[in-house]
mmCIF file of C-alpha atoms and ligand atoms in Angstrom:
data_model
loop_
_atom_site.group_PDB
_atom_site.id
_atom_site.type_symbol
_atom_site.label_atom_id
_atom_site.label_comp_id
_atom_site.label_asym_id
_atom_site.label_seq_id
_atom_site.Cartn_x
_atom_site.Cartn_y
_atom_site.Cartn_z
ATOM 1 C CA MET A 792 -5.734 -18.826 -26.890
ATOM 2 C CA GLU A 793 -4.360 -16.766 -23.449
ATOM 3 C CA LEU A 794 -0.519 -17.162 -24.810
ATOM 4 C CA SER A 795 -1.382 -14.770 -27.493
ATOM 5 C CA VAL A 796 -3.020 -12.009 -25.787
ATOM 6 C CA ARG A 797 -0.415 -9.220 -24.960
ATOM 7 C CA VAL A 798 -0.828 -7.166 -22.243
ATOM 8 C CA MET A 799 0.850 -4.109 -21.195
ATOM 9 C CA VAL A 800 1.193 -2.741 -17.646
ATOM 10 C CA VAL A 801 1.679 0.904 -16.903
ATOM 11 C CA GLY A 802 3.970 1.279 -13.661
ATOM 12 C CA ALA A 803 5.922 -0.296 -11.920
ATOM 13 C CA GLY A 804 5.021 0.225 -8.421
ATOM 14 C CA VAL A 805 3.925 -3.062 -6.338
ATOM 15 C CA ILE A 806 0.712 -3.238 -7.852
ATOM 16 C CA GLY A 807 2.151 -3.426 -11.618
ATOM 17 C CA LEU A 808 4.695 -5.631 -10.470
ATOM 18 C CA THR A 809 2.458 -7.779 -8.821
ATOM 19 C CA CYS A 810 0.182 -7.764 -11.123
ATOM 20 C CA ALA A 811 2.998 -8.501 -14.367
ATOM 21 C CA TRP A 812 4.375 -11.071 -12.254
ATOM 22 C CA ARG A 813 1.394 -13.021 -11.690
ATOM 23 C CA VAL A 814 -0.639 -12.513 -14.760
ATOM 24 C CA ALA A 815 3.126 -13.700 -16.979
ATOM 25 C CA ALA A 816 2.728 -16.662 -14.827
ATOM 26 C CA GLU A 817 -0.394 -17.766 -16.071
ATOM 27 C CA GLY A 818 1.454 -17.214 -19.971
ATOM 28 C CA PHE A 819 0.369 -13.747 -21.003
ATOM 29 C CA ASP A 820 2.722 -11.926 -23.042
ATOM 30 C CA VAL A 821 3.179 -8.929 -20.522
ATOM 31 C CA THR A 822 4.994 -5.731 -20.973
ATOM 32 C CA LEU A 823 6.036 -3.248 -17.914
ATOM 33 C CA VAL A 824 6.847 0.320 -18.636
ATOM 34 C CA ASP A 825 8.195 2.319 -16.266
ATOM 35 C CA PRO A 826 11.072 4.829 -16.441
ATOM 36 C CA ALA A 827 11.906 4.041 -12.756
ATOM 37 C CA PRO A 828 10.937 0.379 -11.393
ATOM 38 C CA ALA A 829 10.020 0.136 -7.948
ATOM 39 C CA SER A 830 9.834 3.563 -7.025
ATOM 40 C CA GLY A 831 7.329 6.092 -5.821
ATOM 41 C CA SER A 832 5.004 5.692 -2.778
ATOM 42 C CA SER A 833 5.743 1.884 -2.962
ATOM 43 C CA TRP A 834 9.250 2.554 -2.229
ATOM 44 C CA VAL A 835 8.512 5.237 0.221
ATOM 45 C CA ALA A 836 5.962 2.924 1.817
ATOM 46 C CA GLY A 837 6.149 1.554 5.850
ATOM 47 C CA GLY A 838 4.922 -1.532 4.493
ATOM 48 C CA MET A 839 2.014 -2.387 6.952
ATOM 49 C CA LEU A 840 -0.720 -5.565 5.984
ATOM 50 C CA ALA A 841 -2.907 -3.630 8.460
ATOM 51 C CA PRO A 842 -6.539 -3.682 7.813
ATOM 52 C CA VAL A 843 -7.936 -3.906 11.252
ATOM 53 C CA THR A 844 -5.410 -1.138 12.519
ATOM 54 C CA GLU A 845 -5.995 1.053 9.518
ATOM 55 C CA ALA A 846 -10.107 0.932 9.717
ATOM 56 C CA TRP A 847 -12.319 3.900 9.734
ATOM 57 C CA PRO A 848 -15.960 3.776 10.715
ATOM 58 C CA GLY A 849 -18.263 4.007 7.654
ATOM 59 C CA GLU A 850 -15.147 2.333 5.407
ATOM 60 C CA GLU A 851 -16.594 -1.592 6.277
ATOM 61 C CA THR A 852 -16.310 -2.980 2.431
ATOM 62 C CA LEU A 853 -12.300 -1.294 2.815
ATOM 63 C CA LEU A 854 -12.160 -3.623 6.259
ATOM 64 C CA GLU A 855 -13.357 -6.858 4.093
ATOM 65 C CA LEU A 856 -11.317 -6.726 1.268
ATOM 66 C CA GLY A 857 -8.275 -6.050 3.769
ATOM 67 C CA LEU A 858 -8.899 -8.578 6.033
ATOM 68 C CA SER A 859 -9.213 -11.165 2.903
ATOM 69 C CA ALA A 860 -5.939 -9.447 2.091
ATOM 70 C CA VAL A 861 -4.273 -10.013 4.952
ATOM 71 C CA ALA A 862 -5.359 -13.830 4.601
ATOM 72 C CA VAL A 863 -3.576 -14.338 1.816
ATOM 73 C CA TRP A 864 -0.196 -12.769 2.121
ATOM 74 C CA PRO A 865 1.724 -15.458 3.972
ATOM 75 C CA SER A 866 1.039 -18.047 1.168
ATOM 76 C CA PHE A 867 1.981 -14.790 -1.478
ATOM 77 C CA ALA A 868 4.974 -14.473 0.184
ATOM 78 C CA GLU A 869 5.802 -17.869 -0.073
ATOM 79 C CA GLU A 870 4.652 -18.310 -3.764
ATOM 80 C CA LEU A 871 6.967 -14.779 -4.100
ATOM 81 C CA THR A 872 9.839 -16.337 -2.022
ATOM 82 C CA ALA A 873 10.121 -19.330 -4.212
ATOM 83 C CA ALA A 874 9.518 -17.427 -7.093
ATOM 84 C CA ALA A 875 12.217 -14.779 -7.162
ATOM 85 C CA ASP A 876 14.672 -16.974 -5.089
ATOM 86 C CA ARG A 877 15.131 -14.152 -2.409
ATOM 87 C CA PRO A 878 12.818 -13.267 0.355
ATOM 88 C CA ALA A 879 9.654 -11.377 0.544
ATOM 89 C CA GLY A 880 10.397 -9.320 3.948
ATOM 90 C CA LEU A 881 6.774 -10.503 5.431
ATOM 91 C CA ARG A 882 6.956 -10.180 9.358
ATOM 92 C CA THR A 883 4.167 -12.006 11.194
ATOM 93 C CA GLU A 884 4.980 -10.426 14.808
ATOM 94 C CA GLY A 885 1.892 -8.109 14.487
ATOM 95 C CA THR A 886 0.753 -4.742 15.831
ATOM 96 C CA VAL A 887 -0.047 -3.019 19.102
ATOM 97 C CA VAL A 888 -1.709 0.093 18.871
ATOM 98 C CA ALA A 889 -0.574 2.572 21.717
ATOM 99 C CA ALA A 890 -2.675 6.057 23.406
ATOM 100 C CA THR A 891 -1.595 8.836 25.360
ATOM 101 C CA GLY A 892 -4.128 11.177 26.789
ATOM 102 C CA THR A 893 -7.515 10.286 27.308
ATOM 103 C CA GLY A 894 -8.813 11.565 24.114
ATOM 104 C CA ASP A 895 -6.519 9.027 22.629
ATOM 105 C CA ARG A 896 -7.521 6.273 24.581
ATOM 106 C CA ALA A 897 -11.132 7.103 23.827
ATOM 107 C CA GLU A 898 -10.517 7.100 20.137
ATOM 108 C CA LEU A 899 -9.457 3.916 20.534
ATOM 109 C CA ASP A 900 -12.026 2.265 22.838
ATOM 110 C CA ALA A 901 -14.385 3.580 19.297
ATOM 111 C CA LEU A 902 -12.269 1.770 17.344
ATOM 112 C CA ALA A 903 -12.356 -1.265 19.740
ATOM 113 C CA GLU A 904 -16.061 -1.316 19.715
ATOM 114 C CA HIS A 905 -16.496 -0.457 16.302
ATOM 115 C CA LEU A 906 -14.643 -3.687 15.489
ATOM 116 C CA ALA A 907 -16.602 -5.624 17.934
ATOM 117 C CA ARG A 908 -19.765 -4.607 16.411
ATOM 118 C CA LEU A 909 -18.321 -6.081 13.699
ATOM 119 C CA GLY A 910 -17.400 -9.611 15.037
ATOM 120 C CA ARG A 911 -13.475 -8.809 14.967
ATOM 121 C CA THR A 912 -12.809 -8.332 18.523
ATOM 122 C CA VAL A 913 -9.311 -6.949 19.416
ATOM 123 C CA GLN A 914 -7.320 -7.560 22.747
ATOM 124 C CA ARG A 915 -7.311 -3.993 24.778
ATOM 125 C CA LEU A 916 -4.103 -3.797 26.818
ATOM 126 C CA SER A 917 -2.882 -1.700 29.395
ATOM 127 C CA GLY A 918 0.351 0.783 29.229
ATOM 128 C CA ARG A 919 1.753 -1.905 31.671
ATOM 129 C CA GLU A 920 0.601 -4.743 29.986
ATOM 130 C CA LEU A 921 1.714 -2.969 26.622
ATOM 131 C CA ARG A 922 5.097 -2.686 27.904
ATOM 132 C CA ARG A 923 5.107 -6.218 28.942
ATOM 133 C CA LEU A 924 4.739 -6.591 25.048
ATOM 134 C CA GLU A 925 7.184 -4.116 23.755
ATOM 135 C CA PRO A 926 9.516 -3.024 26.303
ATOM 136 C CA GLY A 927 10.813 -0.037 24.394
ATOM 137 C CA LEU A 928 7.401 1.778 24.634
ATOM 138 C CA GLY A 929 7.462 4.948 27.398
ATOM 139 C CA PRO A 930 5.997 6.025 29.891
ATOM 140 C CA ALA A 931 3.758 8.214 27.833
ATOM 141 C CA VAL A 932 1.593 5.210 26.726
ATOM 142 C CA ARG A 933 -1.302 4.817 28.950
ATOM 143 C CA GLY A 934 -3.118 1.727 27.334
ATOM 144 C CA GLY A 935 -3.833 0.265 23.696
ATOM 145 C CA LEU A 936 -4.598 -2.555 21.877
ATOM 146 C CA SER A 937 -3.190 -6.134 20.442
ATOM 147 C CA VAL A 938 -3.852 -6.521 16.877
ATOM 148 C CA PRO A 939 -1.516 -9.792 15.939
ATOM 149 C CA GLY A 940 -3.729 -10.209 12.506
ATOM 150 C CA ASP A 941 -2.383 -6.448 11.162
ATOM 151 C CA LEU A 942 1.716 -8.117 9.686
ATOM 152 C CA ALA A 943 3.861 -5.867 7.881
ATOM 153 C CA VAL A 944 6.364 -6.374 4.815
ATOM 154 C CA ASP A 945 10.036 -4.596 3.943
ATOM 155 C CA ASN A 946 8.590 -3.324 0.999
ATOM 156 C CA ARG A 947 11.905 -2.739 -0.612
ATOM 157 C CA ALA A 948 12.748 -6.526 -0.409
ATOM 158 C CA LEU A 949 9.259 -6.974 -1.374
ATOM 159 C CA LEU A 950 9.629 -4.555 -4.618
ATOM 160 C CA ASN A 951 13.094 -6.282 -5.161
ATOM 161 C CA ALA A 952 11.667 -9.945 -4.688
ATOM 162 C CA LEU A 953 8.865 -8.693 -6.712
ATOM 163 C CA GLN A 954 11.234 -7.384 -9.731
ATOM 164 C CA HIS A 955 13.471 -10.624 -10.026
ATOM 165 C CA ALA A 956 9.771 -12.520 -10.113
ATOM 166 C CA ALA A 957 8.549 -10.769 -13.322
ATOM 167 C CA ARG A 958 11.525 -10.911 -14.694
ATOM 168 C CA ARG A 959 11.943 -14.637 -14.490
ATOM 169 C CA ALA A 960 8.176 -15.115 -15.768
ATOM 170 C CA GLY A 961 9.489 -13.021 -18.658
ATOM 171 C CA VAL A 962 7.898 -9.846 -18.486
ATOM 172 C CA THR A 963 9.474 -7.556 -20.615
ATOM 173 C CA PHE A 964 10.832 -3.875 -18.739
ATOM 174 C CA VAL A 965 10.444 -0.811 -20.843
ATOM 175 C CA GLY A 966 12.214 2.221 -19.459
ATOM 176 C CA ALA A 967 9.751 4.630 -21.013
ATOM 177 C CA THR A 968 7.058 7.389 -19.533
ATOM 178 C CA VAL A 969 3.872 6.776 -20.570
ATOM 179 C CA ARG A 970 2.410 10.062 -21.396
ATOM 180 C CA GLY A 971 -1.471 8.487 -22.136
ATOM 181 C CA VAL A 972 -3.318 5.519 -23.267
ATOM 182 C CA LEU A 973 -4.304 5.639 -27.020
ATOM 183 C CA ASP A 974 -7.605 3.994 -28.796
ATOM 184 C CA ASP A 975 -9.731 4.216 -32.252
ATOM 185 C CA GLY A 976 -12.680 5.299 -30.431
ATOM 186 C CA THR A 977 -13.739 1.935 -29.315
ATOM 187 C CA ARG A 978 -10.757 -0.378 -28.167
ATOM 188 C CA VAL A 979 -7.253 0.858 -26.919
ATOM 189 C CA THR A 980 -4.596 0.442 -29.738
ATOM 190 C CA GLY A 981 -1.382 1.243 -27.263
ATOM 191 C CA VAL A 982 0.305 3.800 -25.125
ATOM 192 C CA ARG A 983 2.313 6.996 -26.137
ATOM 193 C CA THR A 984 5.656 7.204 -24.099
ATOM 194 C CA ASP A 985 8.745 9.670 -24.349
ATOM 195 C CA GLN A 986 10.541 7.626 -26.346
ATOM 196 C CA GLY A 987 7.495 6.824 -29.354
ATOM 197 C CA GLU A 988 4.195 4.678 -29.316
ATOM 198 C CA LEU A 989 4.116 1.422 -28.296
ATOM 199 C CA ARG A 990 1.201 -1.136 -29.326
ATOM 200 C CA ALA A 991 -0.675 -3.069 -27.079
ATOM 201 C CA GLU A 992 -4.128 -5.220 -27.151
ATOM 202 C CA GLN A 993 -4.840 -4.858 -23.338
ATOM 203 C CA VAL A 994 -3.502 -1.894 -21.442
ATOM 204 C CA LEU A 995 -3.292 -2.187 -17.546
ATOM 205 C CA VAL A 996 -2.631 1.432 -15.892
ATOM 206 C CA CYS A 997 -1.263 0.849 -12.683
ATOM 207 C CA ALA A 998 0.529 4.137 -12.116
ATOM 208 C CA GLY A 999 -0.860 5.297 -8.209
ATOM 209 C CA ALA A 1000 -1.327 9.063 -7.951
ATOM 210 C CA HIS A 1001 -0.321 9.367 -11.834
ATOM 211 C CA SER A 1002 -3.011 7.166 -13.450
ATOM 212 C CA ALA A 1003 -5.698 9.887 -13.975
ATOM 213 C CA GLY A 1004 -3.816 11.711 -16.481
ATOM 214 C CA LEU A 1005 -3.505 8.810 -19.380
ATOM 215 C CA HIS A 1006 -6.859 8.284 -20.490
ATOM 216 C CA PRO A 1007 -10.022 10.763 -20.032
ATOM 217 C CA ALA A 1008 -12.000 7.762 -18.716
ATOM 218 C CA LEU A 1009 -10.006 8.181 -15.761
ATOM 219 C CA ALA A 1010 -10.090 11.817 -15.514
ATOM 220 C CA GLY A 1011 -11.066 13.000 -11.754
ATOM 221 C CA LEU A 1012 -10.998 9.513 -10.357
ATOM 222 C CA ILE A 1013 -7.336 9.670 -9.152
ATOM 223 C CA ARG A 1014 -5.631 12.126 -6.554
ATOM 224 C CA PRO A 1015 -2.239 12.699 -4.765
ATOM 225 C CA VAL A 1016 -2.423 12.284 -1.081
ATOM 226 C CA LYS A 1017 0.801 13.179 -0.061
ATOM 227 C CA GLY A 1018 2.305 11.046 2.973
ATOM 228 C CA GLU A 1019 5.935 11.741 4.250
ATOM 229 C CA ILE A 1020 8.133 8.922 6.366
ATOM 230 C CA VAL A 1021 11.571 8.802 8.383
ATOM 231 C CA ARG A 1022 13.615 5.837 8.020
ATOM 232 C CA LEU A 1023 15.598 5.739 11.522
ATOM 233 C CA GLY A 1024 18.863 3.194 11.814
ATOM 234 C CA HIS A 1025 19.134 1.100 15.393
ATOM 235 C CA ARG A 1026 22.726 2.093 16.740
ATOM 236 C CA THR A 1027 24.488 -0.192 19.423
ATOM 237 C CA GLY A 1028 24.108 0.570 22.849
ATOM 238 C CA ALA A 1029 20.419 2.076 22.004
ATOM 239 C CA LEU A 1030 17.673 0.037 23.066
ATOM 240 C CA PRO A 1031 16.255 -2.128 20.275
ATOM 241 C CA PRO A 1032 13.422 -1.945 17.848
ATOM 242 C CA PRO A 1033 10.059 -3.204 19.018
ATOM 243 C CA ALA A 1034 9.109 -6.995 17.323
ATOM 244 C CA ARG A 1035 5.783 -5.683 16.458
ATOM 245 C CA THR A 1036 4.304 -2.784 14.434
ATOM 246 C CA VAL A 1037 3.770 0.010 16.861
ATOM 247 C CA ARG A 1038 0.999 2.353 16.038
ATOM 248 C CA ALA A 1039 -0.286 5.154 18.113
ATOM 249 C CA LEU A 1040 -2.279 8.037 18.537
ATOM 250 C CA VAL A 1041 -0.191 11.276 20.113
ATOM 251 C CA ASP A 1042 -2.505 14.265 20.889
ATOM 252 C CA GLY A 1043 -4.934 12.906 18.115
ATOM 253 C CA ARG A 1044 -2.403 12.424 15.383
ATOM 254 C CA PRO A 1045 -1.802 8.994 14.541
ATOM 255 C CA VAL A 1046 1.777 7.836 14.066
ATOM 256 C CA TYR A 1047 3.621 4.108 13.290
ATOM 257 C CA LEU A 1048 6.505 2.571 13.738
ATOM 258 C CA VAL A 1049 7.574 -0.326 11.788
ATOM 259 C CA PRO A 1050 10.045 -2.371 12.523
ATOM 260 C CA ARG A 1051 12.653 -2.771 9.522
ATOM 261 C CA ASP A 1052 16.031 -5.372 10.178
ATOM 262 C CA GLY A 1053 18.278 -3.124 12.292
ATOM 263 C CA GLY A 1054 15.505 -0.280 12.291
ATOM 264 C CA LEU A 1055 12.614 1.451 12.106
ATOM 265 C CA VAL A 1056 10.132 3.298 9.551
ATOM 266 C CA VAL A 1057 8.259 6.026 11.216
ATOM 267 C CA GLY A 1058 4.936 7.580 9.210
ATOM 268 C CA ALA A 1059 3.493 9.014 8.300
ATOM 269 C CA THR A 1060 1.987 12.629 7.386
ATOM 270 C CA GLN A 1061 -1.750 12.821 5.324
ATOM 271 C CA TYR A 1062 -2.358 15.625 3.402
ATOM 272 C CA GLU A 1063 -3.495 16.481 0.053
ATOM 273 C CA ALA A 1064 -0.801 19.130 -1.954
ATOM 274 C CA GLY A 1065 -0.948 17.848 -5.187
ATOM 275 C CA PHE A 1066 1.709 16.400 -6.979
ATOM 276 C CA ASP A 1067 4.261 17.600 -3.912
ATOM 277 C CA THR A 1068 6.844 15.215 -2.896
ATOM 278 C CA GLU A 1069 9.390 17.606 -1.153
ATOM 279 C CA VAL A 1070 9.846 16.553 2.710
ATOM 280 C CA THR A 1071 8.811 19.416 5.114
ATOM 281 C CA VAL A 1072 10.262 20.286 8.405
ATOM 282 C CA ALA A 1073 7.222 20.600 9.971
ATOM 283 C CA GLY A 1074 6.194 17.022 8.869
ATOM 284 C CA VAL A 1075 9.403 15.332 9.718
ATOM 285 C CA ARG A 1076 9.498 17.213 13.465
ATOM 286 C CA ASP A 1077 5.862 16.040 13.574
ATOM 287 C CA LEU A 1078 6.707 12.214 13.106
ATOM 288 C CA LEU A 1079 10.351 12.593 14.877
ATOM 289 C CA ARG A 1080 8.490 14.298 18.371
ATOM 290 C CA ASP A 1081 4.917 11.825 18.371
ATOM 291 C CA ALA A 1082 7.401 8.649 17.417
ATOM 292 C CA GLU A 1083 9.671 9.849 20.636
ATOM 293 C CA ARG A 1084 6.481 10.137 22.835
ATOM 294 C CA ILE A 1085 5.913 6.456 22.135
ATOM 295 C CA LEU A 1086 9.580 5.146 22.084
ATOM 296 C CA PRO A 1087 11.863 7.141 23.341
ATOM 297 C CA GLY A 1088 14.783 4.738 22.867
ATOM 298 C CA ILE A 1089 14.674 6.367 19.051
ATOM 299 C CA ALA A 1090 16.553 9.714 20.291
ATOM 300 C CA GLU A 1091 19.885 7.402 19.654
ATOM 301 C CA TYR A 1092 18.816 6.215 16.416
ATOM 302 C CA ALA A 1093 20.367 7.346 13.558
ATOM 303 C CA LEU A 1094 18.391 9.426 11.139
ATOM 304 C CA LEU A 1095 19.054 7.602 8.044
ATOM 305 C CA GLU A 1096 16.300 8.709 5.107
ATOM 306 C CA THR A 1097 13.235 11.430 4.935
ATOM 307 C CA ALA A 1098 11.292 10.651 1.832
ATOM 308 C CA ALA A 1099 7.645 11.437 0.111
ATOM 309 C CA GLY A 1100 5.371 9.356 -1.842
ATOM 310 C CA LEU A 1101 1.954 9.555 -3.188
ATOM 311 C CA ARG A 1102 -1.009 7.534 -2.094
ATOM 312 C CA PRO A 1103 -3.561 7.267 -4.968
ATOM 313 C CA GLY A 1104 -6.803 8.092 -3.488
ATOM 314 C CA SER A 1105 -9.838 7.661 -5.315
ATOM 315 C CA PRO A 1106 -13.773 8.969 -4.377
ATOM 316 C CA ASP A 1107 -14.472 6.051 -1.818
ATOM 317 C CA ASN A 1108 -11.375 5.365 -1.135
ATOM 318 C CA LEU A 1109 -11.531 1.735 -2.280
ATOM 319 C CA PRO A 1110 -9.470 0.673 -5.077
ATOM 320 C CA LEU A 1111 -10.205 0.567 -8.988
ATOM 321 C CA ILE A 1112 -9.680 -2.777 -10.792
ATOM 322 C CA GLY A 1113 -11.129 -3.849 -14.114
ATOM 323 C CA PRO A 1114 -11.914 -2.552 -17.407
ATOM 324 C CA ILE A 1115 -13.321 1.399 -17.894
ATOM 325 C CA GLY A 1116 -13.661 3.453 -20.763
ATOM 326 C CA PRO A 1117 -12.692 1.787 -24.632
ATOM 327 C CA GLU A 1118 -12.575 -2.194 -24.714
ATOM 328 C CA GLY A 1119 -9.032 -3.107 -23.716
ATOM 329 C CA LEU A 1120 -8.022 -0.543 -20.849
ATOM 330 C CA LEU A 1121 -7.974 -2.167 -17.688
ATOM 331 C CA VAL A 1122 -7.283 -0.677 -14.589
ATOM 332 C CA ALA A 1123 -5.578 -1.259 -11.224
ATOM 333 C CA THR A 1124 -5.243 1.954 -9.078
ATOM 334 C CA GLY A 1125 -6.758 4.198 -6.119
ATOM 335 C CA HIS A 1126 -5.602 1.692 -3.275
ATOM 336 C CA HIS A 1127 -4.833 4.871 -1.059
ATOM 337 C CA ARG A 1128 -3.466 3.797 2.115
ATOM 338 C CA ASN A 1129 -3.519 0.079 1.694
ATOM 339 C CA GLY A 1130 -1.437 -0.826 -2.046
ATOM 340 C CA ILE A 1131 1.054 -2.964 -0.811
ATOM 341 C CA LEU A 1132 -1.659 -4.918 1.559
ATOM 342 C CA LEU A 1133 -3.887 -5.305 -1.469
ATOM 343 C CA ALA A 1134 -1.557 -6.063 -4.219
ATOM 344 C CA PRO A 1135 -1.982 -10.257 -4.297
ATOM 345 C CA VAL A 1136 -5.801 -9.888 -4.180
ATOM 346 C CA THR A 1137 -5.619 -7.300 -7.186
ATOM 347 C CA ALA A 1138 -3.875 -9.254 -9.625
ATOM 348 C CA ALA A 1139 -5.595 -12.157 -8.866
ATOM 349 C CA ALA A 1140 -8.765 -10.386 -10.104
ATOM 350 C CA VAL A 1141 -6.969 -8.348 -12.939
ATOM 351 C CA LEU A 1142 -6.080 -12.060 -14.163
ATOM 352 C CA GLU A 1143 -9.442 -13.147 -13.780
ATOM 353 C CA VAL A 1144 -10.698 -10.058 -15.784
ATOM 354 C CA LEU A 1145 -8.418 -11.190 -18.312
ATOM 355 C CA ARG A 1146 -9.239 -14.855 -18.560
ATOM 356 C CA GLY A 1147 -12.919 -13.288 -19.315
ATOM 357 C CA GLY A 1148 -14.284 -13.312 -16.323
ATOM 358 C CA SER A 1149 -16.385 -10.127 -14.358
ATOM 359 C CA VAL A 1150 -15.030 -7.604 -11.095
ATOM 360 C CA PRO A 1151 -16.739 -7.526 -8.122
ATOM 361 C CA ALA A 1152 -19.145 -4.349 -7.558
ATOM 362 C CA PRO A 1153 -17.425 -2.457 -4.672
ATOM 363 C CA THR A 1154 -14.241 -2.402 -7.020
ATOM 364 C CA ASP A 1155 -15.563 -2.405 -10.135
ATOM 365 C CA PRO A 1156 -13.915 0.960 -11.616
ATOM 366 C CA ARG A 1157 -17.580 1.766 -13.952
ATOM 367 C CA ARG A 1158 -19.526 2.225 -10.132
ATOM 368 C CA PHE A 1159 -18.084 6.212 -11.013
ATOM 369 C CA ARG A 1160 -19.153 6.228 -14.345
ATOM 370 C CA ARG A 1161 -22.814 4.599 -14.456
ATOM 371 C CA SER A 1162 -24.842 7.636 -13.415
ATOM 372 C CA GLU A 1163 -23.365 9.727 -16.814
ATOM 373 C CA CYS A 1164 -24.058 6.363 -18.808
ATOM 374 C CA THR A 1165 -27.836 5.915 -17.793
HETATM 375 N N1 LIG B 1316 -0.405 2.569 4.672
HETATM 376 C C1 LIG B 1316 -0.442 3.171 5.792
HETATM 377 C C2 LIG B 1316 -0.142 5.170 5.080
HETATM 378 O O1 LIG B 1316 -0.520 5.082 3.836
HETATM 379 O O2 LIG B 1316 0.776 6.252 5.564
#
């Protein structure tokens, strides 16, 4: 029966590609519609798999979801590497968090205490201890944390592997722009694209920050949250990049440096500016200034790229995964800062729904519509 189910996935970022691959690998007939697969915020991303160091007091459900996601990442990466016959890009060296001034150290202490209350102890380190782990850290670093369980992935290697795995699993790629999801008042009938209409029994919207405009049931639920990054390349003679992801607070501003083969991704700014993806002078200036305070050696690196992406923010910072609106409409979006981390568990949840199972309440997209229905 499952073989006859036809699923149209809208959006080939990390969520759409992962869902398409996993669903097709289970025997579903999957079409993936996107004019530019593997672009947008998935391409811009730093690639941290970092539930602990992305944790905020008050977001305990997100922390639990992230911890369950990071736990499956090693086996997910292994399966993907085999399915795609190329590396998935996982890095298992872990993460350190560095603080400069006393205010920054106090904030990290508060984070460590918050995590300890939740039963997650992280190791506090002095500046000297941190420099023993990562000798490139500069003298401005006065203390911090070691979080070996927060991992990272080379997002571009990942996207490459996902596209190959999806094609090998039989996913049909269609290079069209979806303008909206169509329904007959009761159930989904397909999508309207810039190249005409496409029929489908099930439509899975994975269009990131652009999802809200695709069906009235999603209106107002997803907003774009801009983030800028800088890519740096190591040059001969410069200090080597760190082995671990380095996150830091510099005068209250967060910055992260994620190692890549031969360089670093430095990120990220965060502000709400609609669908603006222009890189600003101030954004790049702040990132480079703060990153250089933490790792002075980057001054000798090559400036390779600047880019901006749009995180898909939801009202409660948790993703929306499952059915919403007319029968046959599914959504997997709203992953905000954690799309890459949550991709494997998102695809597993989508598969569960397609097989007739239920969705966990915290990420059920209908949680925002319940009050309107009663
Ligand atoms: N997860 C990192 C970011 O959104 O910038």
